[in-house]
Amino acid sequence: LAALDRIAARVGPDGRALVITHGGVISAVTAGVLELDGGRWPLARVLNTSLTTIEVGEHARVHTFNDDSHLDEAERDGYRTGSATHVVLMRHGQTEANAAGIWQGSLPGVLDETGRSQAEALADTAPHLDALYASPLQRAIDTAAPLAAKRGLSIETRDDLAEMSMGKWEGMTTAEIESGYPDVWSTLYRHGEDVPRGLDGETFGGVAERMRQAIEAIIADHAGETVGVVSHGAALRAFLGTVVGFGFQGRNVVPSMANTAVSRIVASDRGTALATFNVRP
């Protein structure tokens, strides 16, 4: 990471730099930001000409990994391993609540005009899918619908793909939560304790385990296939922590996926690896 720090110093605090280098270097830098502990390697092979975006600074984070969206589907083969199962993770489109800064949690959510356009774009750009799953919340189903229609797939909903329950915070803005629940907010975001959201909601760790079990069940049912999953920002980030090895306190090494962004994991007899992260249509 020292080389990136030197580049960042040259371009300034708001600058951007394009670095053309090698797959091993990109993997090593990504691993450093993710603070991998040297155990099982959870990153798939970096594709030729793929793009990885890293924010450098006191709190480095991986914004995108292995973005292959400019490649034809047939060229996206660098991370294929025999009869591996691919899970294409997609966040729902933008909702009215997203735009207003409201915490939705288990509320249904309604796609706004931008969200509907995002869902249509996702339907045009998502990879080949053999099956399609979605959270039962309306914003996820409405995002999956154009994709299902264009690919001739049915949508199978699973309760365990739903967003993290935010308890009493659902329907509130961040400012309202901070002022109304200062002690819980401080416990979570200043002291880093993974307590239930909104007093009676879920924890990051609880959602991570729920999502892990859901994805593992889907993989078991679709061995060797490519399966789409439409879910939610907090739920997907918690699950991805189980793949690359971070928990609640380490979650900020990656952002929540953008609306309708795509991340892909590959499951094989060698384990589960992250192939792409936060790739926008």
Tab-separated table of C-alpha atoms in Angstrom:
chain	number	residue	atom	x	y	z
A	1	LEU	CA	0.000	0.000	0.000
A	2	ALA	CA	2.988	2.324	0.362
A	3	ALA	CA	3.160	2.851	-3.411
A	4	LEU	CA	-0.502	3.869	-3.494
A	5	ASP	CA	0.092	6.280	-0.631
A	6	ARG	CA	2.875	7.938	-2.647
A	7	ILE	CA	0.600	8.231	-5.676
A	8	ALA	CA	-2.172	9.665	-3.512
A	9	ALA	CA	0.237	12.268	-2.140
A	10	ARG	CA	1.068	13.381	-5.689
A	11	VAL	CA	-2.540	13.778	-6.876
A	12	GLY	CA	-3.839	15.412	-3.694
A	13	PRO	CA	-6.764	14.692	-1.342
A	14	ASP	CA	-9.469	14.921	-4.014
A	15	GLY	CA	-7.401	13.565	-6.894
A	16	ARG	CA	-7.817	10.406	-8.951
A	17	ALA	CA	-5.077	8.350	-10.544
A	18	LEU	CA	-5.170	5.511	-13.068
A	19	VAL	CA	-2.627	2.792	-12.313
A	20	ILE	CA	-2.019	0.121	-14.945
A	21	THR	CA	-0.322	-2.860	-13.349
A	22	HIS	CA	-0.562	-6.639	-12.961
A	23	GLY	CA	-3.089	-9.081	-11.558
A	24	GLY	CA	-0.911	-10.178	-8.672
A	25	VAL	CA	-0.298	-6.582	-7.640
A	26	ILE	CA	-4.012	-5.758	-7.756
A	27	SER	CA	-4.820	-8.860	-5.706
A	28	ALA	CA	-2.151	-8.017	-3.145
A	29	VAL	CA	-3.280	-4.400	-2.781
A	30	THR	CA	-6.923	-5.460	-2.488
A	31	ALA	CA	-5.979	-8.046	0.124
A	32	GLY	CA	-4.085	-5.405	2.066
A	33	VAL	CA	-7.061	-3.056	2.155
A	34	LEU	CA	-9.374	-5.922	3.150
A	35	GLU	CA	-6.883	-6.859	5.889
A	36	LEU	CA	-6.817	-10.521	4.884
A	37	ASP	CA	-5.143	-12.627	7.546
A	38	GLY	CA	-3.149	-14.959	5.318
A	39	GLY	CA	-5.544	-17.910	5.536
A	40	ARG	CA	-7.669	-19.191	2.646
A	41	TRP	CA	-7.433	-16.771	-0.297
A	42	PRO	CA	-10.971	-15.394	-0.834
A	43	LEU	CA	-10.371	-13.437	-4.055
A	44	ALA	CA	-10.837	-14.864	-7.537
A	45	ARG	CA	-8.320	-14.265	-10.305
A	46	VAL	CA	-8.083	-10.671	-11.522
A	47	LEU	CA	-9.238	-10.470	-15.137
A	48	ASN	CA	-7.197	-8.827	-17.877
A	49	THR	CA	-8.269	-5.164	-18.308
A	50	SER	CA	-10.624	-5.338	-15.314
A	51	LEU	CA	-10.934	-2.269	-13.087
A	52	THR	CA	-10.468	-2.163	-9.321
A	53	THR	CA	-11.112	1.122	-7.507
A	54	ILE	CA	-9.526	1.768	-4.123
A	55	GLU	CA	-9.890	4.786	-1.880
A	56	VAL	CA	-6.532	5.555	-0.289
A	57	GLY	CA	-6.127	7.349	3.016
A	58	GLU	CA	-6.434	6.849	6.738
A	59	HIS	CA	-9.359	4.490	6.193
A	60	ALA	CA	-8.718	2.747	2.869
A	61	ARG	CA	-11.576	0.876	1.242
A	62	VAL	CA	-12.264	-1.160	-1.890
A	63	HIS	CA	-15.011	0.558	-3.888
A	64	THR	CA	-15.028	-1.905	-6.803
A	65	PHE	CA	-13.129	-5.109	-7.498
A	66	ASN	CA	-12.494	-6.807	-10.843
A	67	ASP	CA	-15.050	-4.705	-12.773
A	68	ASP	CA	-15.496	-6.654	-16.006
A	69	SER	CA	-18.587	-4.830	-17.298
A	70	HIS	CA	-16.800	-3.681	-20.472
A	71	LEU	CA	-16.084	-7.293	-21.474
A	72	ASP	CA	-18.366	-9.637	-23.373
A	73	GLU	CA	-19.829	-12.430	-21.252
A	74	ALA	CA	-17.725	-14.994	-23.122
A	75	GLU	CA	-14.561	-13.122	-22.081
A	76	ARG	CA	-15.413	-13.160	-18.373
A	77	ASP	CA	-13.808	-16.542	-17.838
A	78	GLY	CA	-10.751	-15.766	-15.751
A	79	TYR	CA	-12.387	-16.815	-12.505
A	80	ARG	CA	-14.191	-19.920	-13.763
A	81	THR	CA	-13.070	-23.142	-12.088
A	82	GLY	CA	-14.424	-26.383	-13.504
A	83	SER	CA	-17.979	-26.990	-12.346
A	84	ALA	CA	-18.097	-23.955	-10.056
A	85	THR	CA	-21.385	-22.376	-9.045
A	86	HIS	CA	-21.687	-18.633	-9.628
A	87	VAL	CA	-23.954	-16.443	-7.505
A	88	VAL	CA	-24.665	-13.004	-8.956
A	89	LEU	CA	-25.587	-10.708	-6.067
A	90	MET	CA	-27.610	-7.621	-6.991
A	91	ARG	CA	-28.839	-4.783	-4.807
A	92	HIS	CA	-32.327	-3.412	-5.504
A	93	GLY	CA	-32.871	-0.148	-7.395
A	94	GLN	CA	-33.140	3.257	-5.770
A	95	THR	CA	-36.265	3.828	-3.709
A	96	GLU	CA	-38.055	6.951	-2.580
A	97	ALA	CA	-36.721	6.259	0.916
A	98	ASN	CA	-33.123	5.858	-0.338
A	99	ALA	CA	-33.337	9.269	-1.987
A	100	ALA	CA	-34.759	10.806	1.207
A	101	GLY	CA	-32.154	9.224	3.500
A	102	ILE	CA	-34.718	7.083	5.327
A	103	TRP	CA	-33.790	3.760	6.918
A	104	GLN	CA	-36.089	1.151	5.362
A	105	GLY	CA	-35.087	-2.178	6.883
A	106	SER	CA	-38.041	-4.548	6.583
A	107	LEU	CA	-40.389	-1.914	5.122
A	108	PRO	CA	-41.484	-2.795	1.544
A	109	GLY	CA	-39.965	0.213	-0.241
A	110	VAL	CA	-41.076	1.666	-3.573
A	111	LEU	CA	-38.718	2.149	-6.523
A	112	ASP	CA	-38.653	5.754	-7.701
A	113	GLU	CA	-38.190	6.754	-11.348
A	114	THR	CA	-34.429	6.386	-11.072
A	115	GLY	CA	-34.815	2.968	-9.467
A	116	ARG	CA	-37.111	1.747	-12.227
A	117	SER	CA	-34.611	2.889	-14.862
A	118	GLN	CA	-31.831	1.145	-12.957
A	119	ALA	CA	-33.821	-2.088	-12.883
A	120	GLU	CA	-34.317	-1.941	-16.656
A	121	ALA	CA	-30.594	-1.315	-17.185
A	122	LEU	CA	-29.747	-4.236	-14.919
A	123	ALA	CA	-31.990	-6.495	-16.986
A	124	ASP	CA	-29.989	-5.536	-20.086
A	125	THR	CA	-26.518	-5.982	-18.576
A	126	ALA	CA	-26.702	-8.808	-16.022
A	127	PRO	CA	-24.939	-12.040	-17.037
A	128	HIS	CA	-26.659	-15.232	-18.112
A	129	LEU	CA	-28.702	-16.699	-15.263
A	130	ASP	CA	-30.130	-20.181	-14.759
A	131	ALA	CA	-32.357	-19.155	-11.846
A	132	LEU	CA	-33.401	-15.975	-10.044
A	133	TYR	CA	-34.055	-15.418	-6.338
A	134	ALA	CA	-35.160	-12.286	-4.510
A	135	SER	CA	-35.914	-10.922	-1.089
A	136	PRO	CA	-39.679	-10.844	-0.437
A	137	LEU	CA	-39.595	-7.059	0.037
A	138	GLN	CA	-41.314	-5.163	-2.766
A	139	ARG	CA	-38.288	-3.107	-3.821
A	140	ALA	CA	-36.322	-6.290	-4.480
A	141	ILE	CA	-39.155	-7.991	-6.364
A	142	ASP	CA	-39.718	-4.889	-8.512
A	143	THR	CA	-36.002	-4.823	-9.333
A	144	ALA	CA	-35.972	-8.502	-10.280
A	145	ALA	CA	-39.131	-8.285	-12.408
A	146	PRO	CA	-37.628	-6.765	-15.615
A	147	LEU	CA	-34.729	-9.204	-15.421
A	148	ALA	CA	-37.084	-12.154	-15.024
A	149	ALA	CA	-39.243	-10.979	-17.925
A	150	LYS	CA	-36.323	-10.514	-20.329
A	151	ARG	CA	-34.660	-13.813	-19.406
A	152	GLY	CA	-37.800	-15.941	-19.203
A	153	LEU	CA	-37.197	-16.743	-15.533
A	154	SER	CA	-39.518	-16.970	-12.557
A	155	ILE	CA	-38.689	-15.141	-9.327
A	156	GLU	CA	-38.370	-17.329	-6.252
A	157	THR	CA	-38.575	-15.315	-3.043
A	158	ARG	CA	-36.850	-16.301	0.188
A	159	ASP	CA	-37.492	-14.638	3.529
A	160	ASP	CA	-33.856	-15.156	4.520
A	161	LEU	CA	-32.699	-12.802	1.733
A	162	ALA	CA	-34.526	-9.817	3.275
A	163	GLU	CA	-32.848	-6.643	4.496
A	164	MET	CA	-31.556	-6.267	8.039
A	165	SER	CA	-34.411	-5.391	10.373
A	166	MET	CA	-33.794	-1.912	11.767
A	167	GLY	CA	-36.358	-2.273	14.548
A	168	LYS	CA	-37.775	1.009	15.798
A	169	TRP	CA	-35.501	2.942	13.435
A	170	GLU	CA	-37.427	1.923	10.336
A	171	GLY	CA	-38.962	4.927	8.605
A	172	MET	CA	-36.574	7.376	10.317
A	173	THR	CA	-33.685	9.463	8.965
A	174	THR	CA	-30.154	9.219	10.333
A	175	ALA	CA	-30.520	12.594	12.065
A	176	GLU	CA	-33.746	11.461	13.738
A	177	ILE	CA	-32.119	8.239	14.917
A	178	GLU	CA	-29.043	10.001	16.303
A	179	SER	CA	-31.144	12.491	18.245
A	180	GLY	CA	-33.802	10.005	19.369
A	181	TYR	CA	-31.517	7.100	20.320
A	182	PRO	CA	-28.157	8.683	21.220
A	183	ASP	CA	-27.016	5.896	23.560
A	184	VAL	CA	-27.650	3.054	21.102
A	185	TRP	CA	-26.157	5.090	18.259
A	186	SER	CA	-23.002	5.736	20.277
A	187	THR	CA	-22.725	2.071	21.271
A	188	LEU	CA	-22.901	1.032	17.624
A	189	TYR	CA	-20.978	3.647	15.714
A	190	ARG	CA	-18.579	5.121	18.262
A	191	HIS	CA	-17.780	2.070	20.382
A	192	GLY	CA	-18.251	-0.531	17.634
A	193	GLU	CA	-20.546	-2.899	19.528
A	194	ASP	CA	-22.868	-4.877	17.247
A	195	VAL	CA	-26.107	-4.421	19.190
A	196	PRO	CA	-29.607	-4.856	17.673
A	197	ARG	CA	-30.593	-1.976	15.409
A	198	GLY	CA	-33.436	0.133	16.741
A	199	LEU	CA	-33.438	-1.806	20.036
A	200	ASP	CA	-35.445	-4.748	18.676
A	201	GLY	CA	-33.970	-5.219	15.200
A	202	GLU	CA	-31.154	-7.455	13.943
A	203	THR	CA	-27.394	-7.329	14.374
A	204	PHE	CA	-24.796	-7.287	11.593
A	205	GLY	CA	-23.510	-10.668	12.725
A	206	GLY	CA	-26.988	-12.160	12.851
A	207	VAL	CA	-27.773	-10.991	9.330
A	208	ALA	CA	-24.418	-12.274	8.079
A	209	GLU	CA	-25.203	-15.761	9.379
A	210	ARG	CA	-28.760	-15.684	8.013
A	211	MET	CA	-27.545	-14.645	4.570
A	212	ARG	CA	-24.685	-17.157	4.614
A	213	GLN	CA	-27.094	-20.010	5.241
A	214	ALA	CA	-29.448	-18.743	2.523
A	215	ILE	CA	-26.715	-18.460	-0.109
A	216	GLU	CA	-25.246	-21.843	0.813
A	217	ALA	CA	-28.684	-23.429	0.388
A	218	ILE	CA	-29.063	-21.789	-3.031
A	219	ILE	CA	-25.612	-23.011	-4.071
A	220	ALA	CA	-26.487	-26.550	-2.971
A	221	ASP	CA	-29.649	-26.464	-5.089
A	222	HIS	CA	-27.902	-25.111	-8.212
A	223	ALA	CA	-24.531	-26.829	-8.417
A	224	GLY	CA	-22.616	-25.784	-11.528
A	225	GLU	CA	-25.127	-23.079	-12.476
A	226	THR	CA	-25.218	-19.284	-12.420
A	227	VAL	CA	-27.878	-17.946	-10.071
A	228	GLY	CA	-29.087	-14.388	-9.526
A	229	VAL	CA	-29.970	-13.033	-6.074
A	230	VAL	CA	-31.620	-9.622	-5.583
A	231	SER	CA	-31.241	-8.397	-2.025
A	232	HIS	CA	-30.288	-5.301	-0.001
A	233	GLY	CA	-27.348	-3.107	0.945
A	234	ALA	CA	-26.805	-4.025	4.589
A	235	ALA	CA	-27.677	-7.693	4.089
A	236	LEU	CA	-25.302	-8.074	1.143
A	237	ARG	CA	-22.423	-6.301	2.884
A	238	ALA	CA	-22.881	-8.522	5.943
A	239	PHE	CA	-22.868	-11.636	3.743
A	240	LEU	CA	-19.784	-10.550	1.802
A	241	GLY	CA	-18.016	-10.251	5.131
A	242	THR	CA	-18.426	-14.013	5.529
A	243	VAL	CA	-16.706	-14.504	2.154
A	244	VAL	CA	-13.699	-12.206	2.578
A	245	GLY	CA	-13.454	-12.252	6.359
A	246	PHE	CA	-14.691	-9.050	7.977
A	247	GLY	CA	-17.282	-8.516	10.686
A	248	PHE	CA	-19.124	-5.466	11.971
A	249	GLN	CA	-16.049	-3.585	13.145
A	250	GLY	CA	-14.245	-4.222	9.844
A	251	ARG	CA	-17.210	-3.518	7.565
A	252	ASN	CA	-15.906	-0.174	6.309
A	253	VAL	CA	-13.205	-1.805	4.180
A	254	VAL	CA	-16.003	-1.923	1.583
A	255	PRO	CA	-19.040	0.330	1.097
A	256	SER	CA	-22.596	-0.877	0.811
A	257	MET	CA	-23.209	-1.889	-2.781
A	258	ALA	CA	-24.712	0.836	-4.953
A	259	ASN	CA	-28.313	0.468	-6.118
A	260	THR	CA	-28.465	-2.305	-8.793
A	261	ALA	CA	-24.713	-2.863	-8.531
A	262	VAL	CA	-23.558	-6.453	-9.037
A	263	SER	CA	-21.107	-8.598	-7.092
A	264	ARG	CA	-20.315	-12.179	-8.062
A	265	ILE	CA	-19.073	-15.020	-5.894
A	266	VAL	CA	-17.742	-18.344	-7.136
A	267	ALA	CA	-18.213	-21.524	-5.110
A	268	SER	CA	-16.129	-24.596	-5.946
A	269	ASP	CA	-14.426	-27.470	-4.162
A	270	ARG	CA	-11.707	-24.960	-3.238
A	271	GLY	CA	-14.149	-22.804	-1.290
A	272	THR	CA	-15.986	-19.569	-2.015
A	273	ALA	CA	-14.256	-16.562	-3.559
A	274	LEU	CA	-15.218	-13.016	-4.478
A	275	ALA	CA	-14.999	-12.615	-8.263
A	276	THR	CA	-16.364	-9.073	-8.675
A	277	PHE	CA	-17.609	-6.410	-6.274
A	278	ASN	CA	-19.933	-3.433	-6.670
A	279	VAL	CA	-19.981	-3.336	-10.478
A	280	ARG	CA	-22.646	-0.928	-11.733
A	281	PRO	CA	-24.723	-1.634	-14.851
